[in-house]
XYZ file of C-alpha atoms in Angstrom:
666
model
C -26.144 -51.033 -10.534
C -29.742 -49.901 -11.046
C -30.289 -48.316 -14.474
C -31.749 -45.206 -12.883
C -28.321 -44.334 -11.513
C -26.522 -45.247 -14.693
C -28.450 -42.382 -16.271
C -28.134 -39.914 -13.422
C -27.404 -36.951 -15.684
C -27.460 -34.528 -12.823
C -24.035 -35.587 -11.630
C -22.607 -38.198 -13.958
C -23.279 -37.043 -17.494
C -20.996 -38.195 -20.241
C -17.709 -36.333 -20.296
C -16.893 -35.386 -23.848
C -13.800 -33.259 -24.229
C -14.454 -31.397 -27.456
C -11.188 -29.606 -27.996
C -9.934 -26.916 -30.306
C -6.531 -25.558 -31.186
C -7.898 -22.039 -31.531
C -6.381 -19.269 -29.429
C -9.236 -16.806 -29.968
C -12.991 -16.922 -29.331
C -13.823 -18.446 -32.739
C -15.927 -21.567 -33.139
C -14.095 -24.311 -34.990
C -14.600 -27.997 -35.550
C -13.577 -29.991 -32.440
C -10.719 -32.432 -32.572
C -11.314 -36.081 -31.778
C -11.780 -36.925 -28.131
C -8.422 -37.271 -26.471
C -7.754 -39.200 -23.291
C -6.095 -37.559 -20.264
C -2.896 -39.539 -20.723
C -2.216 -37.791 -24.030
C -3.767 -34.460 -23.155
C -3.565 -31.649 -20.591
C 0.202 -31.841 -20.295
C 1.377 -28.704 -22.095
C 0.614 -25.020 -22.379
C -1.023 -25.542 -25.770
C -3.184 -28.358 -24.371
C -4.384 -26.108 -21.575
C -4.999 -23.222 -23.980
C -7.219 -25.411 -26.146
C -9.499 -26.667 -23.390
C -11.488 -23.621 -22.168
C -12.144 -22.125 -25.614
C -14.604 -24.890 -26.420
C -16.894 -23.810 -23.574
C -17.086 -20.079 -24.261
C -20.091 -20.310 -26.571
C -22.146 -22.306 -24.062
C -21.576 -19.829 -21.226
C -21.490 -16.415 -22.898
C -24.249 -15.051 -25.132
C -22.959 -13.525 -28.369
C -24.166 -12.623 -31.856
C -24.982 -15.519 -34.131
C -27.210 -16.619 -36.992
C -30.190 -14.801 -38.475
C -31.213 -12.363 -35.745
C -30.237 -9.171 -33.975
C -27.939 -11.258 -31.768
C -27.566 -10.203 -28.158
C -29.800 -7.258 -29.024
C -32.781 -9.556 -28.442
C -31.817 -10.813 -24.985
C -33.969 -8.182 -23.261
C -37.117 -9.341 -25.056
C -39.907 -10.395 -22.660
C -39.084 -7.694 -20.112
C -40.429 -4.188 -19.548
C -37.610 -2.946 -21.803
C -38.248 -4.826 -24.987
C -40.798 -6.980 -26.798
C -40.921 -9.442 -29.662
C -43.903 -10.645 -31.704
C -44.638 -13.709 -29.592
C -44.872 -13.105 -25.829
C -43.332 -15.506 -23.338
C -46.465 -17.212 -22.056
C -44.455 -19.338 -19.647
C -43.492 -16.192 -17.762
C -46.596 -14.050 -18.096
C -49.614 -16.352 -18.464
C -50.241 -18.009 -15.082
C -50.661 -21.746 -15.417
C -48.836 -21.998 -18.720
C -45.468 -23.080 -17.322
C -45.416 -26.576 -15.845
C -43.029 -28.673 -13.804
C -41.084 -30.556 -16.485
C -41.215 -34.329 -16.492
C -37.690 -34.659 -17.869
C -34.593 -32.544 -18.317
C -31.213 -32.207 -16.682
C -29.862 -29.517 -14.381
C -26.843 -28.519 -16.452
C -23.955 -30.379 -14.850
C -22.214 -31.332 -18.103
C -19.916 -28.322 -18.265
C -19.296 -28.340 -14.528
C -18.124 -31.932 -14.668
C -15.778 -31.092 -17.538
C -14.237 -28.240 -15.546
C -13.893 -30.477 -12.492
C -12.108 -33.027 -14.658
C -9.689 -30.417 -15.991
C -8.790 -29.101 -12.544
C -8.506 -32.585 -11.086
C -6.073 -33.568 -13.832
C -4.073 -30.356 -14.130
C -3.597 -29.038 -10.596
C -1.470 -32.007 -9.430
C 0.655 -31.671 -12.576
C 1.125 -27.983 -11.826
C 2.222 -28.802 -8.284
C 4.679 -31.395 -9.611
C 6.007 -29.067 -12.351
C 4.846 -31.642 -14.900
C 3.356 -29.140 -17.353
C 5.485 -27.863 -20.224
C 5.358 -24.264 -21.385
C 5.255 -20.707 -20.093
C 4.340 -20.772 -16.414
C 2.417 -17.503 -16.522
C 0.270 -18.690 -19.405
C -0.243 -22.121 -17.865
C -1.584 -20.375 -14.768
C -3.729 -18.128 -16.940
C -5.457 -21.049 -18.652
C -6.055 -22.752 -15.317
C -7.564 -19.466 -14.160
C -9.854 -19.459 -17.187
C -11.275 -22.824 -16.177
C -11.861 -21.614 -12.625
C -13.759 -18.672 -14.086
C -15.738 -20.873 -16.449
C -16.772 -23.137 -13.590
C -17.826 -20.053 -11.653
C -19.938 -18.810 -14.552
C -21.525 -22.231 -15.017
C -22.477 -22.290 -11.340
C -23.702 -18.691 -11.519
C -26.092 -19.681 -14.281
C -27.396 -22.520 -12.091
C -27.683 -20.181 -9.098
C -29.802 -17.718 -11.070
C -31.985 -20.511 -12.408
C -32.543 -22.688 -9.341
C -31.167 -20.893 -6.280
C -30.037 -23.647 -3.882
C -27.893 -26.107 -5.825
C -25.540 -29.061 -5.288
C -21.882 -28.055 -5.004
C -19.668 -30.610 -6.734
C -16.022 -29.736 -7.341
C -14.567 -33.167 -8.118
C -15.305 -35.898 -10.644
C -17.451 -38.425 -8.824
C -17.253 -42.206 -9.197
C -20.212 -44.085 -10.640
C -21.414 -45.286 -7.239
C -25.027 -44.939 -6.240
C -24.576 -43.854 -2.631
C -21.989 -41.197 -3.483
C -24.050 -39.790 -6.330
C -27.250 -39.502 -4.328
C -25.413 -37.800 -1.470
C -23.776 -35.364 -3.898
C -27.214 -34.276 -5.095
C -27.889 -32.485 -1.822
C -28.856 -28.883 -2.552
C -26.662 -26.388 -0.733
C -28.177 -23.086 0.419
C -27.870 -20.478 -2.314
C -25.585 -18.173 -0.323
C -23.075 -21.030 0.000
C -23.296 -21.649 -3.736
C -22.569 -17.960 -4.295
C -19.604 -18.139 -1.914
C -18.240 -21.100 -3.886
C -18.572 -19.054 -7.078
C -16.704 -16.149 -5.459
C -13.989 -18.571 -4.343
C -13.531 -19.856 -7.891
C -13.380 -16.299 -9.194
C -10.786 -15.393 -6.568
C -8.676 -18.302 -7.813
C -9.127 -17.079 -11.370
C -8.128 -13.524 -10.438
C -4.921 -14.750 -8.797
C -3.923 -16.812 -11.824
C -5.040 -14.795 -14.841
C -3.394 -12.060 -16.911
C -4.851 -9.106 -18.808
C -4.715 -8.372 -22.522
C -4.501 -11.993 -23.657
C -5.343 -12.467 -27.358
C -6.620 -8.902 -27.691
C -9.191 -9.695 -24.979
C -10.906 -12.382 -27.058
C -9.913 -14.674 -24.207
C -10.976 -14.269 -20.614
C -8.846 -11.904 -18.550
C -8.192 -10.935 -14.957
C -10.295 -7.784 -15.336
C -13.165 -9.847 -16.734
C -12.943 -12.115 -13.687
C -13.031 -9.099 -11.363
C -16.102 -7.769 -13.137
C -17.757 -11.178 -12.942
C -17.005 -11.272 -9.219
C -18.693 -7.914 -8.697
C -21.686 -9.097 -10.743
C -22.114 -12.338 -8.798
C -21.673 -10.680 -5.411
C -24.127 -7.882 -6.189
C -26.636 -10.377 -7.562
C -26.567 -12.477 -4.416
C -26.564 -9.518 -2.019
C -29.577 -7.975 -3.705
C -31.428 -11.292 -4.055
C -30.998 -12.038 -0.341
C -32.003 -8.488 0.559
C -35.097 -8.062 -1.590
C -36.359 -11.653 -1.323
C -35.906 -11.854 2.459
C -39.060 -13.029 4.178
C -39.827 -15.439 1.336
C -39.059 -19.177 1.099
C -36.561 -18.394 -1.672
C -34.015 -17.249 0.921
C -32.260 -19.843 3.110
C -33.287 -19.687 6.742
C -36.446 -17.684 6.106
C -39.953 -18.954 6.848
C -41.053 -21.700 4.489
C -37.579 -22.328 3.039
C -37.867 -25.911 1.703
C -34.255 -26.694 2.594
C -35.105 -26.513 6.284
C -36.895 -29.856 6.078
C -33.776 -31.671 4.854
C -31.723 -33.468 7.488
C -28.510 -32.576 5.698
C -29.269 -28.893 6.386
C -29.865 -29.400 10.098
C -26.682 -27.551 11.032
C -27.228 -24.632 8.705
C -27.634 -21.135 10.103
C -27.337 -17.683 8.597
C -27.126 -14.101 9.790
C -28.798 -12.538 6.798
C -27.641 -8.971 7.416
C -24.026 -10.045 7.828
C -24.215 -12.241 4.749
C -25.622 -9.429 2.628
C -22.907 -7.074 3.888
C -20.204 -9.588 2.997
C -21.440 -9.906 -0.566
C -21.762 -6.125 -0.891
C -18.165 -5.708 0.278
C -17.028 -8.250 -2.300
C -18.978 -6.477 -5.040
C -17.621 -3.044 -4.144
C -14.004 -4.149 -3.894
C -13.967 -6.040 -7.197
C -15.888 -3.335 -9.050
C -13.613 -0.581 -7.753
C -10.505 -2.408 -8.960
C -11.899 -2.324 -12.489
C -13.541 1.104 -12.485
C -10.547 2.919 -10.979
C -8.323 1.455 -13.648
C -10.432 1.794 -16.792
C -11.930 4.990 -18.173
C -15.150 4.981 -20.131
C -14.999 5.184 -23.913
C -15.558 8.747 -25.089
C -18.817 9.950 -26.608
C -18.069 12.552 -29.292
C -21.644 13.824 -29.326
C -21.920 13.126 -33.069
C -25.191 11.267 -33.576
C -24.990 10.044 -37.199
C -22.373 9.254 -39.857
C -21.304 12.596 -41.383
C -21.051 11.095 -44.864
C -21.144 7.833 -46.784
C -17.358 7.614 -46.611
C -17.326 8.094 -42.834
C -19.212 5.002 -41.744
C -16.949 4.536 -38.710
C -14.920 6.755 -36.415
C -17.564 9.454 -35.991
C -18.374 8.433 -32.412
C -16.158 6.030 -30.403
C -19.031 5.210 -28.044
C -21.232 4.106 -30.946
C -18.328 2.250 -32.572
C -17.581 0.328 -29.383
C -20.724 -1.768 -29.915
C -20.161 -2.517 -33.593
C -16.430 -2.498 -34.301
C -14.733 -5.480 -35.900
C -11.884 -4.960 -33.423
C -13.329 -4.331 -29.984
C -10.000 -5.020 -28.330
C -8.895 -1.461 -29.041
C -11.456 -0.095 -26.580
C -10.212 -0.099 -22.985
C -13.789 -0.366 -21.747
C -14.270 -3.718 -23.484
C -12.912 -6.416 -21.167
C -13.957 -9.484 -23.166
C -15.521 -9.849 -26.593
C -16.155 -12.309 -29.385
C -14.370 -11.911 -32.711
C -15.746 -12.971 -36.107
C -13.945 -13.801 -39.345
C -15.498 -14.064 -42.793
C -12.621 -16.189 -44.108
C -13.450 -18.800 -41.460
C -17.211 -18.515 -42.079
C -17.636 -17.258 -38.525
C -20.224 -14.550 -39.092
C -23.669 -13.342 -38.085
C -26.620 -11.407 -39.480
C -27.011 -8.686 -36.865
C -26.440 -5.687 -39.124
C -28.938 -6.683 -41.787
C -31.535 -7.618 -39.166
C -31.181 -4.227 -37.487
C -31.691 -2.634 -40.903
C -34.974 -4.519 -41.263
C -36.577 -4.392 -37.833
C -35.452 -7.762 -36.501
C -38.751 -8.805 -34.857
C -38.086 -6.848 -31.691
C -38.561 -3.359 -30.296
C -38.043 -1.139 -27.279
C -41.068 -0.340 -25.142
C -42.654 3.025 -24.450
C -41.952 2.536 -20.749
C -38.256 2.133 -21.450
C -38.008 5.066 -23.849
C -39.932 7.349 -21.485
C -37.441 6.636 -18.709
C -34.500 8.346 -20.420
C -33.760 11.779 -18.976
C -33.483 15.085 -20.739
C -29.953 16.400 -21.243
C -30.649 18.901 -18.466
C -31.056 15.972 -16.068
C -34.819 16.221 -15.628
C -37.376 13.469 -16.247
C -39.599 14.188 -19.239
C -42.610 14.998 -17.032
C -40.794 17.491 -14.773
C -41.444 21.209 -15.000
C -38.782 22.822 -17.150
C -37.768 19.587 -18.873
C -38.343 21.024 -22.369
C -39.673 17.657 -23.538
C -41.158 17.913 -27.045
C -43.652 15.073 -26.800
C -43.778 11.801 -28.730
C -45.922 12.586 -31.766
C -42.833 11.690 -33.795
C -39.752 9.802 -32.672
C -37.596 12.749 -33.721
C -39.572 14.875 -31.252
C -39.105 12.592 -28.273
C -35.345 12.296 -28.902
C -34.715 16.040 -28.964
C -32.491 17.150 -26.070
C -32.635 13.678 -24.498
C -29.907 11.503 -22.980
C -27.510 10.865 -25.866
C -27.741 7.123 -25.301
C -31.328 7.378 -26.485
C -30.344 9.676 -29.340
C -27.598 7.299 -30.477
C -29.296 3.958 -29.993
C -32.919 4.594 -31.023
C -33.772 5.034 -34.700
C -35.895 8.055 -35.571
C -37.561 9.113 -38.807
C -34.455 10.999 -40.029
C -31.733 8.470 -39.164
C -29.968 6.522 -41.924
C -30.816 2.825 -42.000
C -27.707 2.242 -44.086
C -25.272 4.300 -46.172
C -24.778 2.021 -49.132
C -24.960 3.353 -52.676
C -28.715 3.649 -52.251
C -28.690 5.308 -48.853
C -31.961 4.862 -46.993
C -33.603 6.861 -44.223
C -35.622 5.174 -41.482
C -38.762 7.249 -42.294
C -41.178 5.115 -40.248
C -41.140 1.838 -38.311
C -41.868 -1.354 -40.247
C -44.680 -2.386 -37.935
C -46.657 -4.515 -40.430
C -43.825 -6.279 -42.182
C -43.352 -10.016 -42.069
C -42.802 -11.073 -38.477
C -39.112 -11.871 -38.954
C -38.334 -8.330 -40.083
C -40.863 -6.329 -38.099
C -40.496 -3.372 -35.756
C -42.649 -4.932 -33.060
C -43.157 -1.783 -30.987
C -42.095 0.839 -33.516
C -39.047 1.715 -31.417
C -36.027 0.123 -33.117
C -32.726 -0.167 -31.254
C -29.644 1.000 -33.155
C -27.113 -0.473 -30.748
C -24.786 -2.943 -32.544
C -25.466 -1.275 -35.909
C -22.406 -1.104 -38.178
C -22.718 1.271 -41.134
C -19.872 -0.303 -43.086
C -21.618 -1.368 -46.354
C -19.670 -4.633 -46.390
C -21.343 -5.675 -43.129
C -24.691 -6.220 -44.877
C -24.238 -6.293 -48.651
C -27.574 -7.990 -49.214
C -29.227 -10.953 -47.591
C -26.033 -12.852 -46.866
C -24.912 -13.862 -43.398
C -21.655 -11.914 -43.663
C -21.454 -9.504 -40.709
C -18.202 -9.673 -38.748
C -18.644 -6.872 -36.214
C -17.617 -8.074 -32.771
C -19.924 -8.990 -29.918
C -19.220 -7.390 -26.507
C -19.452 -9.653 -23.475
C -17.987 -7.722 -20.527
C -17.386 -3.985 -20.385
C -16.116 -1.803 -17.575
C -19.191 0.447 -17.357
C -20.851 -2.343 -15.407
C -18.178 -2.036 -12.725
C -19.111 1.636 -12.282
C -22.774 0.706 -11.945
C -22.140 -2.263 -9.666
C -20.156 -0.144 -7.229
C -22.768 2.628 -7.155
C -25.573 0.183 -6.405
C -23.675 -1.955 -3.897
C -22.343 1.033 -1.970
C -25.786 2.630 -1.746
C -27.323 -0.637 -0.559
C -24.660 -0.895 2.139
C -24.358 2.733 3.238
C -27.667 4.327 2.289
C -25.824 7.248 0.738
C -23.733 8.072 -2.326
C -20.098 7.993 -1.220
C -17.292 9.914 -2.925
C -16.322 6.985 -5.135
C -19.889 6.344 -6.273
C -20.311 10.069 -6.889
C -17.303 10.066 -9.209
C -18.498 7.006 -11.118
C -22.068 8.256 -11.484
C -20.975 11.643 -12.776
C -18.682 9.940 -15.299
C -21.544 7.834 -16.665
C -23.902 10.785 -16.937
C -21.263 13.002 -18.520
C -20.552 10.357 -21.150
C -24.295 10.217 -21.853
C -24.428 13.985 -22.399
C -26.638 14.442 -19.322
C -26.180 17.025 -16.572
C -23.822 15.310 -14.121
C -25.806 16.498 -11.082
C -27.773 13.368 -10.207
C -29.285 15.103 -7.165
C -31.171 17.350 -9.562
C -32.739 14.241 -11.073
C -33.503 12.647 -7.718
C -35.303 15.763 -6.492
C -37.443 15.897 -9.641
C -38.336 12.188 -9.637
C -41.993 11.259 -9.131
C -42.058 7.566 -8.296
C -45.764 7.208 -9.070
C -45.059 8.257 -12.658
C -41.867 6.239 -13.031
C -43.701 3.129 -11.833
C -45.983 3.227 -14.864
C -43.252 2.120 -17.247
C -40.410 0.748 -15.143
C -40.710 -2.447 -13.137
C -37.436 -1.524 -11.449
C -39.327 1.150 -9.537
C -40.453 -1.685 -7.258
C -39.002 -4.293 -4.963
C -41.405 -6.784 -3.428
C -44.393 -4.780 -4.647
C -43.250 -1.611 -2.852
C -41.851 1.506 -4.501
C -38.159 2.063 -3.780
C -36.729 5.439 -2.800
C -35.884 7.937 -5.581
C -32.117 7.637 -5.136
C -32.102 3.866 -5.489
C -34.530 4.151 -8.366
C -32.256 6.522 -10.259
C -29.314 4.184 -9.722
C -31.443 1.475 -11.312
C -32.493 3.872 -14.083
C -28.837 4.554 -14.895
C -28.176 0.848 -15.206
C -31.247 0.308 -17.368
C -30.319 3.088 -19.770
C -26.603 2.334 -19.993
C -27.228 -1.322 -20.818
C -29.956 -0.806 -23.422
C -30.401 -4.049 -25.398
C -27.408 -5.797 -23.807
C -29.299 -8.574 -22.085
C -28.971 -7.886 -18.358
C -32.485 -6.611 -17.644
C -34.176 -9.894 -16.721
C -31.459 -10.804 -14.215
C -31.802 -7.368 -12.632
C -35.575 -7.678 -12.328
C -35.229 -11.095 -10.692
C -32.639 -10.055 -8.112
C -34.572 -6.878 -7.273
C -37.810 -8.861 -6.862
C -39.282 -6.290 -9.209
C -42.188 -8.251 -10.692
C -44.542 -8.917 -7.774
C -46.719 -6.030 -8.977
C -46.860 -7.112 -12.638
C -50.579 -7.700 -13.045
C -52.352 -6.992 -16.341
C -49.346 -4.952 -17.486
C -49.813 -3.742 -21.065
C -46.742 -3.454 -23.289
C -46.885 -0.311 -25.411
C -44.707 1.040 -28.177
C -44.563 4.192 -30.260
C -47.286 6.780 -30.839
C -49.067 5.409 -33.890
C -52.466 7.078 -33.922
C -51.699 10.789 -33.582
C -49.763 11.277 -36.827
C -47.529 8.316 -37.680
C -50.369 6.255 -39.150
C -50.632 8.780 -41.996
C -47.152 7.941 -43.279
C -47.172 6.801 -46.888
C -45.256 3.655 -45.963
C -48.531 2.360 -44.489
C -50.945 3.758 -47.069
C -49.418 3.884 -50.574
C -49.630 0.733 -52.687
C -46.124 -0.425 -53.453
C -45.936 -3.488 -55.714
C -43.750 -6.130 -54.150
C -43.646 -4.412 -50.751
C -44.926 -6.377 -47.779
C -46.319 -3.161 -46.252
C -48.762 -2.386 -49.065
C -51.834 -3.776 -47.318
C -52.183 -0.784 -44.999
C -53.140 -0.684 -41.338
C -55.964 -2.891 -40.047
C -56.951 -2.278 -36.417
C -60.282 -4.061 -36.001
C -59.026 -6.845 -33.712
C -59.897 -9.518 -36.274
C -57.646 -12.236 -37.636
C -56.708 -9.767 -40.384
C -55.622 -7.056 -37.948
C -51.978 -5.988 -38.046
C -51.974 -3.159 -35.472
C -53.816 -2.507 -32.227
C -56.987 -0.457 -32.203
C -56.826 3.306 -31.885
C -59.743 2.960 -29.460
C -57.502 1.131 -26.990
C -54.597 3.576 -27.047
C -52.783 5.912 -29.379
C -49.687 3.838 -28.657
C -49.060 0.595 -30.516
C -49.861 -2.410 -28.314
C -48.270 -5.449 -29.962
C -50.129 -7.981 -27.813
C -53.563 -6.398 -28.333
C -53.613 -6.639 -32.119
C -55.680 -9.829 -32.144
C -58.789 -9.629 -29.966
C -59.866 -13.235 -29.588
C -60.008 -15.999 -27.012
C -56.788 -17.463 -28.397
C -54.847 -14.343 -27.400
C -54.374 -15.188 -23.742
C -52.068 -12.242 -23.155
C -54.519 -9.614 -24.499
C -55.148 -8.198 -21.029
C -51.462 -7.930 -20.267
C -48.556 -9.613 -18.526
C -49.257 -11.400 -15.241
C -46.318 -12.580 -13.161
C -46.363 -15.705 -10.999
C -44.199 -15.592 -7.892
C -42.992 -19.141 -8.521
C -41.129 -17.896 -11.610
C -38.449 -16.163 -9.576
C -36.887 -19.649 -9.542
C -37.295 -22.435 -12.084
C -38.935 -25.752 -11.184
C -36.720 -28.796 -10.657
C -37.497 -31.435 -13.323
C -39.474 -34.259 -11.744
C -37.222 -36.973 -13.170
C -34.182 -35.393 -11.530
C -35.953 -35.501 -8.178
C -36.509 -39.231 -8.655
C -32.920 -39.854 -9.688
C -31.582 -38.045 -6.618
C -33.662 -40.101 -4.199
C -32.445 -43.135 -2.212
C -35.686 -44.965 -3.046
C -36.457 -43.395 -6.420
C -39.378 -41.316 -5.159
C -39.642 -37.545 -5.357
C -40.912 -37.380 -1.776
C -37.569 -38.593 -0.398
C -35.345 -36.829 -2.887
C -32.250 -34.859 -1.933
C -33.384 -32.429 -4.637
C -36.310 -30.669 -2.963
C -38.644 -28.686 -5.206
C -38.490 -24.893 -5.413
C -41.084 -22.698 -3.661
C -44.601 -22.735 -5.124
C -43.768 -25.511 -7.598
C -45.373 -28.901 -6.857
C -43.228 -32.034 -6.658
C -45.281 -33.515 -9.478
C -44.715 -33.653 -13.228
C -46.705 -31.342 -15.510
C -48.108 -29.436 -12.535
C -48.869 -25.714 -12.507
C -47.331 -23.209 -10.126
C -49.261 -22.718 -6.899
C -48.889 -18.910 -6.977
């Protein structure tokens, strides 16, 4: 067989079954590869298989960083020192010459199901039947999540649910890209299988559960419904003008009623979300905003603790989480990086979007907003999510023997430990002194993966998209979220006071397709944005909402530096051995460490250096092609009957040329 097909990584790959005996979500050394004749025959075999794939499909804390707290970097919510030029500098991102499409995990899951399902039918698996079914359900869910990742990245995608033989004709045919709505339906089907088979409460929720699968189903269905809705009229949606799949003979019989398809996905999202939200109450917010004393580093606010506890399984709202264990050297550095800035920061646009406790936007008459001269000012009487999860000048950084107060952002520290915008997130902070005794990588606070609050939000959004009104169920969920946040539960008060022209200045979610959305939908999106501060869902939301068409010369801003904060002694007093002793330099030169006061009183992290090498100085600029990733050129060749990209079953995505190293067309 031709070598090109021997290396067809899209479909074939090399199946390596890296297996563990671990029952919880803890990384351990894999066992030797085991053949199917000796493996996948008992409950313990089946339990071992899916664990190995958790870390590749679910983002969690790890290493020297703020963990999942950095996943919202490069959005309108959050920024890091180095901007993502591939997203926001037109012409920077190119069609890759090489690369695979991520079929390795999918093939492994296909192998598992192909081996195990016949044994289940024949009663040839030893062990507890309920748990055997549960582990099979886990693999269905993992395959669904692997496909969901591909759907978000590429849209249309090949659907392969069996292990294929190494035969050229079969492999090329299997590379046919299926319309994205059919890929999403396949994902929903896998999740339905998982829901039927799985249990709840397994391993203190460090393993996947039925409720997690229901939440994932609502997430996938809402994603696809909103993508089809807001991207309609573009070639990214099957059946619409310019859709590249229309030119493929294998799609000749495809048709779609877009309105009906969107409604179906919305129904799926609402049903799955309601099953979770009706069952699980939100974790309580005590209203206490800081540790009362050094001895009370935990327990002062369950809502705060939920994001930093070593045992997240005790919170009903947590549906799935990752556990860490110092004795197994399974740790992370999140706590100490939060203490030191972590090379990230929330944006002014994000912070400004949080409501006052009375339910009014900060600009509305009667809001009682105190301004942003100091961070303590802007937090006063605000949504308690902002008060809890944003450091201000008076908050404790830690409560060790030498307790420290935040005082001022570390905006000119070394890049690795810098407050990039001046607004430091406090979510995932654990005040237990043993979590960050020094510079060691010893933190063992858990990492949340799925929590039930998303089900509340998914239902509210899906039901409004479908009905154009807030139904009784959505009303109940929305009031619960606002009440937990310490905000007036009357969302209509907020909607009436919302000025979309002001909200649009700092929130890309105010738009879909370059047009402002209505105030009700916007406030649903605002609720989602604020509830999931620093949890890594923002980029996916912006993509599915088509919320970046209008991003042209968008300037990222942070805290108010030049009214009063610049006078703080942390920036002016010489301190031997301190990296901040140089003071503030705002002249735009290579020595500059802050943006010029002549540009704005707010810190602009990407306008510090004013030179031709700073290609993002004038702001973020979005390219429409980036709503989907380009197909690697080599994969197009490999999926072609004659080895040419022109005849490939893998057609290129809209506005990306079918050429290697080529720029996006728009």
